[in-house]
Coordinates of C-alpha atoms and ligand atoms in Angstrom, one line a residue:
Chain A
M1 CA 5.1 -5.8 22.5
G2 CA 4.3 -2.1 22.2
V3 CA 6.6 0.2 20.7
G4 CA 7.0 4.0 21.4
I5 CA 5.6 6.9 18.8
E6 CA 7.8 9.9 17.8
V7 CA 6.0 12.6 16.2
I8 CA 8.0 15.3 14.8
N9 CA 6.7 18.8 13.3
L10 CA 3.6 17.0 12.2
N11 CA 1.1 19.6 10.3
A12 CA -2.1 18.2 8.5
W13 CA -4.8 20.2 6.2
Y14 CA -8.3 19.2 5.5
G15 CA -8.2 21.3 2.1
T16 CA -7.0 25.0 3.2
N17 CA -8.0 24.2 6.7
H18 CA -4.7 23.9 8.6
T19 CA -6.1 21.6 11.0
L20 CA -2.8 20.3 13.0
Q21 CA 0.1 22.5 13.2
D22 CA 3.6 21.4 14.4
I23 CA 2.8 18.9 16.7
N24 CA 5.7 17.4 18.4
L25 CA 5.5 14.6 20.8
H26 CA 6.9 11.3 22.2
I27 CA 4.3 8.6 23.1
P28 CA 5.9 6.0 25.4
A29 CA 5.7 2.3 24.7
N30 CA 3.3 0.3 26.6
Q31 CA 1.4 3.1 28.4
A32 CA -1.6 4.6 27.7
T33 CA -1.6 8.3 26.5
A34 CA -4.6 10.2 26.7
L35 CA -5.5 13.5 24.3
I36 CA -8.1 15.4 25.3
G37 CA -9.3 19.2 24.1
P38 CA -12.3 20.9 23.0
S39 CA -14.3 19.3 19.8
G40 CA -12.7 20.4 16.5
C41 CA -9.2 20.8 18.2
G42 CA -8.0 18.1 16.1
K43 CA -7.6 15.0 18.1
S44 CA -9.4 12.7 15.5
T45 CA -7.0 13.9 12.9
F46 CA -3.9 13.6 15.0
V47 CA -4.7 9.8 15.7
R48 CA -5.8 9.4 12.0
C49 CA -2.1 10.6 11.3
L50 CA -0.6 7.6 13.2
N51 CA -2.1 5.2 11.0
R52 CA -2.2 7.0 7.8
M53 CA -6.0 6.9 7.6
H54 CA -6.1 10.5 7.3
E55 CA -4.8 10.2 3.7
T56 CA -8.0 8.2 2.6
N57 CA -9.7 11.6 2.5
P58 CA -9.3 13.0 -0.9
I59 CA -8.7 16.5 0.2
A60 CA -6.3 15.6 3.0
R61 CA -2.9 16.4 3.3
V62 CA -0.2 15.7 5.7
T63 CA 3.7 16.6 6.3
G64 CA 6.2 15.8 9.2
T65 CA 7.4 12.7 10.6
V66 CA 6.0 10.1 12.5
R67 CA 8.2 7.2 13.8
I68 CA 6.4 4.2 15.0
G69 CA 9.6 2.0 16.8
D70 CA 12.3 2.7 14.3
L71 CA 9.8 3.0 11.2
D72 CA 9.5 6.3 9.4
I73 CA 5.8 5.3 8.4
Y74 CA 5.6 8.3 6.0
E75 CA 8.8 7.4 4.3
D76 CA 9.6 3.6 4.6
A77 CA 6.2 1.8 4.5
K78 CA 3.1 1.5 2.5
P79 CA 0.1 2.7 4.4
V80 CA -1.3 -0.9 4.3
Q81 CA 1.7 -2.2 6.4
I82 CA 1.5 1.0 8.7
R83 CA -2.5 -0.1 9.3
R84 CA -1.5 -3.5 10.2
R85 CA 0.8 -2.5 13.0
V86 CA -1.3 0.4 14.4
G87 CA -4.8 -0.7 15.0
M88 CA -7.8 1.6 15.3
V89 CA -11.0 1.8 17.1
F90 CA -13.5 4.2 15.9
Q91 CA -15.8 6.7 18.2
R92 CA -18.8 4.8 16.6
P93 CA -18.6 1.1 16.6
N94 CA -18.5 0.0 13.0
P95 CA -18.6 -3.6 13.0
F96 CA -19.0 -5.6 9.7
P97 CA -22.9 -5.8 9.4
T98 CA -23.3 -8.5 6.8
M99 CA -20.6 -10.5 8.8
S100 CA -20.9 -13.4 11.8
I101 CA -19.3 -12.3 15.0
Y102 CA -16.5 -14.6 14.5
D103 CA -15.9 -13.5 10.9
N104 CA -15.7 -9.6 12.3
V105 CA -13.2 -10.8 14.7
A106 CA -11.2 -12.7 11.8
S107 CA -11.8 -10.2 9.2
G108 CA -8.3 -8.6 9.3
L109 CA -6.4 -12.0 8.8
K110 CA -9.2 -13.8 6.6
L111 CA -9.1 -10.3 4.2
N112 CA -5.3 -10.4 3.9
G113 CA -5.4 -13.9 3.1
Y114 CA -5.0 -15.9 6.1
T115 CA -6.8 -19.3 6.0
N116 CA -5.7 -21.9 8.6
R117 CA -9.0 -22.7 10.7
R118 CA -7.2 -23.4 13.7
V119 CA -4.9 -20.6 14.1
L120 CA -7.9 -18.4 13.3
D121 CA -10.2 -20.3 15.9
E122 CA -7.6 -19.7 18.5
I123 CA -7.0 -15.9 17.7
V124 CA -10.9 -15.4 17.4
E125 CA -11.1 -16.7 21.2
R126 CA -8.1 -14.8 22.5
S127 CA -9.1 -11.7 20.9
L128 CA -12.7 -11.9 22.3
K129 CA -11.3 -13.1 25.7
N130 CA -8.9 -9.6 25.5
S131 CA -11.8 -7.5 24.9
A132 CA -14.0 -9.1 27.7
L133 CA -16.7 -10.0 25.1
W134 CA -16.1 -14.1 25.0
E135 CA -18.5 -14.9 27.9
E136 CA -21.2 -13.0 26.1
V137 CA -20.8 -14.2 22.6
K138 CA -19.3 -17.6 22.7
D139 CA -22.5 -19.8 21.6
D140 CA -23.5 -17.7 19.0
L141 CA -20.2 -16.8 17.4
K142 CA -21.0 -17.8 13.8
K143 CA -25.0 -17.7 14.2
K144 CA -25.4 -14.1 14.9
S145 CA -24.3 -10.9 12.9
G146 CA -21.9 -8.2 14.4
A147 CA -24.9 -5.8 14.0
S148 CA -27.0 -7.8 16.3
L149 CA -25.2 -7.1 19.4
S150 CA -25.7 -3.9 21.7
G151 CA -23.6 -0.8 21.1
G152 CA -21.2 -1.8 24.1
Q153 CA -21.1 -5.1 22.9
Q154 CA -20.2 -3.9 19.1
Q155 CA -17.4 -1.6 20.5
R156 CA -15.8 -4.5 22.3
L157 CA -16.4 -6.5 19.2
C158 CA -14.4 -3.7 17.1
I159 CA -11.6 -3.7 19.9
A160 CA -11.5 -7.7 19.5
R161 CA -11.2 -7.0 15.7
A162 CA -8.4 -4.4 15.9
L163 CA -6.5 -6.9 18.4
A164 CA -6.8 -9.9 16.5
V165 CA -4.2 -8.8 13.8
D166 CA -1.8 -8.3 16.8
P167 CA -0.8 -4.8 16.4
E168 CA 1.8 -2.8 18.3
V169 CA -0.2 -0.1 18.9
L170 CA -4.0 0.7 19.5
L171 CA -5.2 4.2 18.4
M172 CA -8.7 4.6 20.4
D173 CA -10.9 7.5 19.1
E174 CA -13.3 8.6 22.0
P175 CA -13.9 4.4 22.5
A176 CA -16.7 5.0 25.2
S177 CA -18.5 8.1 23.8
A178 CA -21.6 6.0 23.1
L179 CA -21.8 3.9 26.1
D180 CA -23.4 3.3 29.3
P181 CA -21.3 3.6 32.4
V182 CA -21.1 -0.3 32.6
S183 CA -19.8 -0.9 29.4
T184 CA -17.3 2.3 29.8
S185 CA -16.0 0.6 32.7
K186 CA -15.5 -2.7 31.1
I187 CA -13.5 -0.8 28.0
E188 CA -11.4 1.1 30.6
D189 CA -10.5 -2.0 32.5
L190 CA -9.7 -3.5 29.3
I191 CA -7.1 -0.5 28.6
F192 CA -5.5 -1.5 31.8
E193 CA -5.4 -4.8 30.7
L194 CA -3.9 -4.2 27.1
K195 CA -1.4 -2.0 28.3
S196 CA 1.2 -4.6 29.1
Q197 CA 0.7 -5.8 25.9
Y198 CA 0.4 -2.7 23.2
T199 CA 1.0 1.1 23.0
I200 CA -2.2 2.8 23.5
V201 CA -3.4 6.0 22.7
I202 CA -6.9 7.1 23.4
V203 CA -8.8 10.4 22.6
T204 CA -11.4 11.2 25.3
H205 CA -13.8 13.8 26.3
N206 CA -14.1 12.6 29.6
M207 CA -11.4 13.7 32.0
Q208 CA -12.1 11.4 34.8
Q209 CA -11.3 8.8 32.2
A210 CA -8.1 10.3 31.0
A211 CA -7.3 10.6 34.6
R212 CA -8.3 6.9 35.4
V213 CA -6.5 4.9 32.5
A214 CA -3.5 7.2 31.2
E215 CA 0.0 7.8 32.3
K216 CA 0.2 10.5 30.0
T217 CA -2.0 13.3 28.7
G218 CA -1.9 15.7 26.0
F219 CA -4.2 18.9 25.8
F220 CA -4.9 19.9 22.3
L221 CA -6.5 23.3 21.2
N222 CA -7.2 24.6 18.0
G223 CA -5.1 22.3 16.3
R224 CA -1.9 22.7 18.4
M225 CA -0.7 20.7 21.3
V226 CA -0.5 22.9 24.4
E227 CA 0.7 20.7 26.9
F228 CA 2.2 17.1 27.2
D229 CA 3.0 15.9 30.5
S230 CA 2.2 13.1 33.2
T231 CA -1.6 12.8 33.6
H232 CA -1.0 13.7 37.2
K233 CA 1.0 16.9 36.6
I234 CA -1.7 17.9 34.0
F235 CA -4.7 17.3 36.3
T236 CA -3.4 18.8 39.4
N237 CA -0.8 21.6 38.5
P238 CA -0.8 22.3 34.3
S239 CA 1.9 24.5 33.3
D240 CA -0.2 26.3 31.1
K241 CA -3.0 28.3 31.7
R242 CA -5.1 27.3 28.8
T243 CA -4.9 23.7 30.2
E244 CA -5.7 24.9 33.6
D245 CA -8.8 26.6 32.3
Y246 CA -10.0 23.6 30.2
I247 CA -9.7 21.0 33.1
T248 CA -11.3 23.2 35.3
G249 CA -14.1 23.9 33.1
R250 CA -13.5 27.7 32.8
F251 CA -13.5 27.6 28.8
G252 CA -15.9 28.3 26.5
Chain B
M19 CA -59.6 24.6 28.7
R20 CA -61.0 20.9 29.2
S21 CA -63.4 21.0 26.2
E22 CA -60.8 22.7 23.8
R23 CA -58.5 19.9 24.8
K24 CA -61.2 17.4 23.9
V25 CA -61.9 18.8 20.7
W26 CA -58.2 18.9 19.6
S27 CA -58.0 15.1 20.7
R28 CA -61.2 14.6 18.6
I29 CA -59.3 16.4 15.6
R30 CA -56.1 14.3 16.2
T31 CA -58.0 11.0 16.2
L32 CA -59.7 12.0 12.8
T33 CA -56.7 12.9 11.2
D34 CA -54.9 9.9 12.4
G35 CA -57.7 8.0 10.7
A36 CA -57.7 9.8 7.5
A37 CA -54.2 9.2 7.3
T38 CA -54.3 5.6 7.8
G39 CA -57.1 5.5 5.5
L40 CA -55.2 7.0 2.8
A41 CA -52.1 4.7 3.3
V42 CA -54.8 1.5 3.1
L43 CA -56.1 3.1 -0.2
S44 CA -52.8 3.7 -1.8
T45 CA -51.7 0.1 -1.1
V46 CA -54.8 -1.0 -2.6
L47 CA -54.3 1.2 -5.8
V48 CA -50.6 -0.2 -6.1
V49 CA -51.5 -4.0 -5.3
A50 CA -54.8 -4.1 -7.6
P51 CA -53.7 -4.1 -11.1
L52 CA -50.9 -6.6 -10.4
V53 CA -53.7 -8.8 -9.0
A54 CA -56.0 -7.9 -11.7
I55 CA -53.7 -8.8 -14.6
F56 CA -52.8 -12.0 -12.8
V57 CA -56.4 -13.1 -12.2
Y58 CA -57.2 -12.3 -16.0
L59 CA -54.1 -14.3 -17.1
I60 CA -55.4 -17.1 -14.9
Y61 CA -59.0 -16.8 -16.2
K62 CA -57.6 -16.6 -19.8
G63 CA -54.7 -18.9 -20.0
A64 CA -55.0 -21.6 -17.4
S65 CA -57.4 -23.7 -19.1
S66 CA -55.3 -23.9 -22.1
L67 CA -52.3 -25.1 -19.8
S68 CA -51.6 -28.7 -20.7
L69 CA -48.8 -31.0 -20.3
D70 CA -48.8 -30.6 -24.3
F71 CA -47.9 -26.7 -23.5
F72 CA -44.5 -27.1 -21.8
T73 CA -43.6 -30.4 -23.9
K74 CA -44.4 -29.7 -27.4
I75 CA -43.4 -27.3 -30.1
P76 CA -45.9 -24.9 -32.0
K77 CA -48.1 -26.6 -34.4
P78 CA -47.9 -25.1 -38.1
E79 CA -50.4 -22.1 -39.1
G80 CA -54.2 -23.4 -38.8
E81 CA -53.7 -26.8 -36.7
S82 CA -54.8 -26.6 -33.3
G83 CA -52.5 -28.3 -30.1
G84 CA -49.0 -27.5 -29.8
G85 CA -47.1 -26.1 -27.1
M86 CA -44.6 -23.5 -26.6
A87 CA -41.7 -25.8 -25.0
N88 CA -38.9 -24.4 -27.5
A89 CA -40.3 -20.8 -26.5
I90 CA -39.6 -21.5 -23.0
V91 CA -36.1 -22.9 -23.4
G92 CA -35.4 -20.2 -25.9
S93 CA -36.5 -17.5 -23.4
A94 CA -34.1 -19.3 -20.6
V95 CA -31.1 -19.2 -23.3
L96 CA -31.8 -15.6 -24.1
L97 CA -31.9 -14.5 -20.5
A98 CA -28.8 -16.7 -19.6
V99 CA -26.9 -14.9 -22.4
S100 CA -28.3 -11.3 -21.6
S101 CA -27.6 -12.1 -17.7
A102 CA -24.0 -13.3 -18.3
I103 CA -23.4 -9.9 -20.6
G104 CA -25.4 -7.5 -18.7
I105 CA -24.8 -8.2 -15.2
P106 CA -21.1 -8.2 -14.7
I107 CA -20.6 -5.1 -17.0
G108 CA -23.4 -3.4 -15.1
I109 CA -22.0 -4.3 -11.6
G110 CA -18.4 -3.7 -12.7
G111 CA -19.5 -0.2 -13.9
G112 CA -21.2 0.2 -10.5
I113 CA -18.4 -0.3 -8.6
F114 CA -16.1 2.0 -10.5
L115 CA -18.6 4.8 -10.5
A116 CA -19.1 4.6 -6.7
E117 CA -15.7 3.2 -5.6
F118 CA -13.0 4.3 -7.6
G119 CA -14.2 6.9 -10.1
R120 CA -15.9 9.1 -8.1
G121 CA -15.7 12.7 -9.1
T122 CA -13.7 11.8 -12.1
K123 CA -15.0 12.8 -15.8
L124 CA -14.9 9.2 -17.0
A125 CA -17.5 8.3 -14.1
N126 CA -19.8 11.3 -15.1
A127 CA -19.5 10.3 -18.7
I128 CA -20.3 6.4 -17.8
R129 CA -23.3 7.7 -15.5
F130 CA -24.6 10.0 -18.4
T131 CA -24.3 7.3 -20.8
A132 CA -26.2 4.7 -18.7
D133 CA -29.0 7.2 -17.8
V134 CA -29.5 8.1 -21.6
L135 CA -29.4 4.2 -22.5
N136 CA -32.1 3.6 -19.9
G137 CA -34.1 5.9 -21.7
V138 CA -33.6 4.5 -25.0
P139 CA -36.9 2.7 -26.1
S140 CA -36.3 -1.1 -26.5
I141 CA -37.7 -0.8 -30.2
V142 CA -34.6 1.4 -30.9
M143 CA -32.7 -1.0 -29.0
G144 CA -33.8 -3.8 -31.5
V145 CA -33.1 -1.7 -34.6
A146 CA -29.6 -0.5 -33.6
A147 CA -28.8 -4.2 -32.6
Y148 CA -30.0 -5.2 -36.2
A149 CA -27.9 -2.5 -38.0
L150 CA -24.6 -3.2 -35.9
I151 CA -24.5 -7.0 -35.3
V152 CA -26.9 -8.9 -37.4
S153 CA -27.0 -7.2 -40.8
P154 CA -23.1 -6.9 -41.3
Q155 CA -22.0 -10.0 -42.8
K156 CA -18.8 -9.4 -40.9
S157 CA -19.3 -9.2 -37.1
F158 CA -16.9 -8.4 -34.5
L159 CA -18.8 -10.8 -32.1
P160 CA -19.1 -14.5 -32.5
F161 CA -22.4 -15.9 -33.4
T162 CA -23.8 -12.8 -35.1
G163 CA -23.9 -11.5 -38.6
H164 CA -27.3 -13.1 -39.0
F165 CA -30.6 -13.4 -36.8
S166 CA -29.1 -15.7 -33.9
A167 CA -29.8 -16.5 -30.3
F168 CA -26.7 -14.6 -29.2
S169 CA -27.5 -11.4 -30.9
G170 CA -30.9 -11.3 -29.1
G171 CA -29.0 -12.2 -26.0
V172 CA -26.5 -9.2 -26.5
A173 CA -29.5 -7.2 -27.3
L174 CA -31.3 -7.7 -23.9
G175 CA -27.8 -7.7 -22.0
I176 CA -27.2 -4.2 -23.2
M177 CA -30.6 -3.1 -22.0
M178 CA -30.0 -4.7 -18.6
I179 CA -26.7 -2.7 -18.1
P180 CA -27.8 0.7 -17.3
T181 CA -30.6 -0.6 -14.6
V182 CA -27.7 -2.9 -13.1
C183 CA -24.9 -0.3 -12.9
R184 CA -27.0 2.3 -11.5
T185 CA -28.8 0.3 -8.7
T186 CA -25.0 -0.9 -7.9
E187 CA -23.8 2.5 -7.7
E188 CA -26.8 3.7 -5.7
M189 CA -26.3 0.6 -3.1
L190 CA -22.6 1.1 -2.8
L191 CA -23.1 4.5 -1.8
M192 CA -25.4 3.4 0.6
V193 CA -23.0 1.6 2.5
P194 CA -21.7 3.9 5.4
N195 CA -18.2 5.2 5.0
A196 CA -17.6 3.8 8.6
V197 CA -17.5 0.4 7.5
R198 CA -15.1 1.3 4.5
E199 CA -12.8 2.8 7.0
A200 CA -13.0 -0.1 9.3
A201 CA -11.8 -2.4 6.4
L202 CA -9.0 0.3 5.6
A203 CA -7.7 0.7 9.5
L204 CA -7.2 -3.1 9.4
G205 CA -4.6 -3.2 6.9
V206 CA -6.7 -4.3 4.0
P207 CA -5.9 -2.9 0.5
N208 CA -8.5 -0.6 -1.0
W209 CA -9.6 -3.2 -4.0
R210 CA -10.3 -5.8 -1.4
S211 CA -12.0 -4.0 0.8
V212 CA -14.2 -2.9 -1.8
L213 CA -14.9 -6.4 -3.1
S214 CA -14.9 -8.3 0.0
I215 CA -16.6 -5.8 2.0
T216 CA -18.6 -2.7 0.0
V217 CA -20.0 -5.0 -2.4
K218 CA -20.6 -7.6 0.2
T219 CA -22.7 -5.3 2.4
A220 CA -24.4 -3.7 -0.7
S221 CA -25.2 -7.2 -2.1
P222 CA -29.0 -7.4 -1.0
G223 CA -29.6 -4.5 -3.0
I224 CA -27.3 -5.1 -6.0
I225 CA -29.4 -8.4 -6.3
T226 CA -32.6 -6.7 -6.3
G227 CA -31.5 -4.4 -9.0
C228 CA -30.2 -7.4 -11.0
M229 CA -33.7 -9.2 -10.6
L230 CA -35.4 -5.9 -11.6
A231 CA -33.1 -5.6 -15.1
F232 CA -33.7 -9.5 -15.7
A233 CA -37.8 -9.2 -15.2
R234 CA -37.6 -6.2 -17.3
V235 CA -36.0 -7.7 -20.3
A236 CA -37.6 -11.2 -20.0
G237 CA -40.9 -9.7 -21.2
E238 CA -39.0 -7.8 -24.1
T239 CA -40.4 -8.4 -27.3
A240 CA -39.2 -5.7 -29.5
P241 CA -35.6 -5.9 -29.4
L242 CA -35.7 -10.0 -30.2
L243 CA -37.8 -9.1 -33.3
F244 CA -34.8 -7.8 -34.9
T245 CA -32.1 -10.3 -33.4
A246 CA -33.4 -13.8 -32.3
L247 CA -36.2 -13.4 -34.6
G248 CA -38.1 -16.4 -33.2
N249 CA -38.1 -19.9 -34.5
Q250 CA -41.2 -22.7 -34.7
F251 CA -38.9 -25.4 -34.2
W252 CA -36.4 -26.7 -31.6
S253 CA -33.4 -24.9 -31.4
T254 CA -30.8 -24.1 -28.3
S255 CA -28.0 -23.2 -30.7
L256 CA -26.7 -19.8 -30.0
N257 CA -25.7 -19.4 -33.6
E258 CA -29.6 -20.0 -35.0
P259 CA -32.6 -18.0 -34.5
I260 CA -34.3 -19.0 -31.5
A261 CA -38.0 -19.0 -30.2
A262 CA -38.9 -16.9 -27.1
L263 CA -42.0 -16.6 -25.0
P264 CA -42.7 -13.1 -25.6
L265 CA -42.2 -13.5 -29.5
Q266 CA -44.3 -16.5 -29.5
I267 CA -47.1 -14.6 -27.5
Y268 CA -46.8 -11.9 -30.2
V269 CA -47.2 -14.2 -33.1
Y270 CA -50.4 -16.0 -31.6
A271 CA -51.8 -13.2 -30.4
I272 CA -52.0 -11.4 -33.7
S273 CA -52.8 -14.6 -35.6
P274 CA -56.8 -15.2 -36.5
Y275 CA -57.4 -18.4 -34.6
D276 CA -59.2 -18.6 -31.5
D277 CA -57.1 -21.2 -30.2
Q278 CA -53.9 -19.5 -30.7
H279 CA -55.4 -16.7 -28.9
R280 CA -55.9 -19.1 -26.1
L281 CA -52.2 -20.2 -26.2
A282 CA -51.1 -16.6 -26.2
W283 CA -53.0 -16.1 -23.0
A284 CA -51.7 -19.1 -21.7
G285 CA -48.2 -18.2 -22.7
A286 CA -48.2 -15.0 -21.2
L287 CA -49.4 -16.6 -18.0
V288 CA -46.5 -18.9 -17.7
L289 CA -43.9 -16.1 -18.8
I290 CA -45.4 -14.1 -15.6
V291 CA -45.1 -17.1 -13.3
L292 CA -41.4 -18.0 -14.6
I293 CA -40.3 -14.5 -14.0
V294 CA -41.8 -14.4 -10.4
A295 CA -40.4 -18.0 -10.0
A296 CA -36.7 -17.2 -11.0
V297 CA -36.7 -13.6 -8.7
A298 CA -38.1 -15.8 -6.0
L299 CA -35.7 -18.6 -6.4
V300 CA -32.7 -16.1 -6.7
R301 CA -33.9 -14.5 -3.6
Y302 CA -34.2 -17.7 -1.7
V303 CA -30.7 -18.8 -2.7
T304 CA -28.9 -15.6 -1.7
S305 CA -30.7 -14.9 1.4
R306 CA -29.7 -18.3 2.7
G307 CA -26.3 -17.0 3.3
V308 CA -27.2 -13.8 5.2
L309 CA -27.1 -13.6 8.8
K310 CA -30.0 -12.8 11.0
G311 CA -30.3 -9.6 12.3
A312 CA -27.9 -8.1 9.7
S313 CA -29.2 -4.9 8.6
Ligands
ATP420 N1 -13.7 14.8 6.6 C1 -13.2 16.2 6.9 N2 -13.0 17.1 6.2 C2 -13.1 18.6 6.2 N3 -12.6 19.0 7.3 C3 -12.5 18.3 8.4 C4 -12.8 16.7 8.3 N4 -12.8 16.2 9.7 C5 -12.5 17.1 10.5 N5 -12.2 18.6 9.8 C6 -12.0 19.5 10.4 O1 -10.9 19.2 10.8 C7 -10.9 19.9 12.4 C8 -10.5 19.0 13.6 O2 -11.6 17.9 13.3 P1 -11.3 16.8 14.4 O3 -12.2 15.7 14.1 O4 -9.9 16.1 14.3 O5 -11.5 17.4 15.9 P2 -11.7 16.5 17.4 O6 -10.6 17.1 18.1 O7 -11.8 14.9 16.9 O8 -13.2 16.9 17.5 P3 -14.4 15.6 18.4 O9 -14.0 15.8 19.6 O10 -15.5 16.9 18.0 O11 -14.4 14.7 17.9 C9 -12.1 20.4 12.4 O12 -12.0 21.9 12.6 C10 -13.1 19.8 11.4 O13 -14.0 20.8 10.8
MG421 MG1 -13.0 13.2 16.9

């Protein structure tokens, strides 16, 4: 089951660049929440603060509170524990190039010491089915490497890999930006399916996509969250002028 | 207009031809010395190769016949010792430089030391090994304090470290950051991600680096003159002086007898073939696990 996310006064820096400023919002459980905004406004930085990936960059810094379920992720837990509960799919597909399809999906479990073959087999199959890749790869799970798949297949492989560790939250940073329309719509269908089990945060540049998959949408601009509301409201009747300018394309 | 385009197209064809020609020429120039050495070695050495060469030890000065069995085994022992020392230390150092110590003073110091060590002539290496571990009566290492196979292996092993270390570092740095992030985002601890993901992804390149270092020290003579010394008899003990192919080749090549000159050529041929065979074997064994389509 997914859990809700509470973000309170989140600030993030790269060196002296104050990338995120006073972000406050509540991301509801078992829904998809879209984040939109112009390039460089801090969307990726924001999602990386939700699984503590931001701090893997040596020049990065973060303050504020993020609560996932009732766990304060910066106070009560180690990054490693958080990242097992909060899965992430990156903008560019990044399968492990030397691993087979099977090992890619199983990697999160195997690398954390899980070895029961039968259970692994089951989880790999279920994850690949959930990410709509099973039919295309089931015959060469262990023969083909993750890098030998097409870009769209690789991205679904990465989704399967994230699902295999059974997270409660799934962060997707422009998961379809490098994909063709067919793969994109497969991934959108997938998000619809996954909502029942996970809380989903999806960054996207594609407003139709946000409108199609997300219940809530947040609009970021220059490191601040300008508006956060139901997707319908954001796209039909935004309360902030800047949001309106952005979604109607009247924006530099 | 038309004719101008024709002229241009002609020029393009010519340039293209010239570039291809240059590329072919360079390839030939690269391969030619190798082929020449090999052909010459076969011409000079093949006729002296016999079963005796691989099963007998050298005959005393002046007698003809005999073989290099002890030197072949001795080289294998020396290279096993040197690889056991040079490869783990080199790879460990490379991993530290690329993954844990990036930008630290210690890493810069190690990198600088490795580069300097790489440039130290092998004879200096030999003299230094002699002064530090062979000549002192009491040494901090086992099997040393006198000429021995082990001290030869140590000298060669130290020579392997910089090559292995720096290629490991470079290969690790070529692994895209996206791969590291993928592992971390799965909740894998950093050390585990480094060992199981980053190093594994870079392993073909790391293995190439190890093979380069191996092949380089396999032919080294100078450091062995001061450490392993050579041996006319059978010995596989780490505590005794030991024969080695390059040493035996050196001894025979400067001897006054034609028969021994021929054996030296045969030894050189065998040395090269064995190095190529070892490298090919390692490549074959390590490539079997790697999947098709992996880049
Ligand atoms: N690794 C980094 N080092 C330094 N500054 C960075 C780094 N990553 C991002 N930034 C800076 O942080 C700001 C926000 O970047 P971020 O990647 O979060 O934007 P984004 O909204 O995801 O943009 P896009 O839509 O183009 O992906 C930018 O000004 C960028 O220059
Ligand atoms: Mg981004």
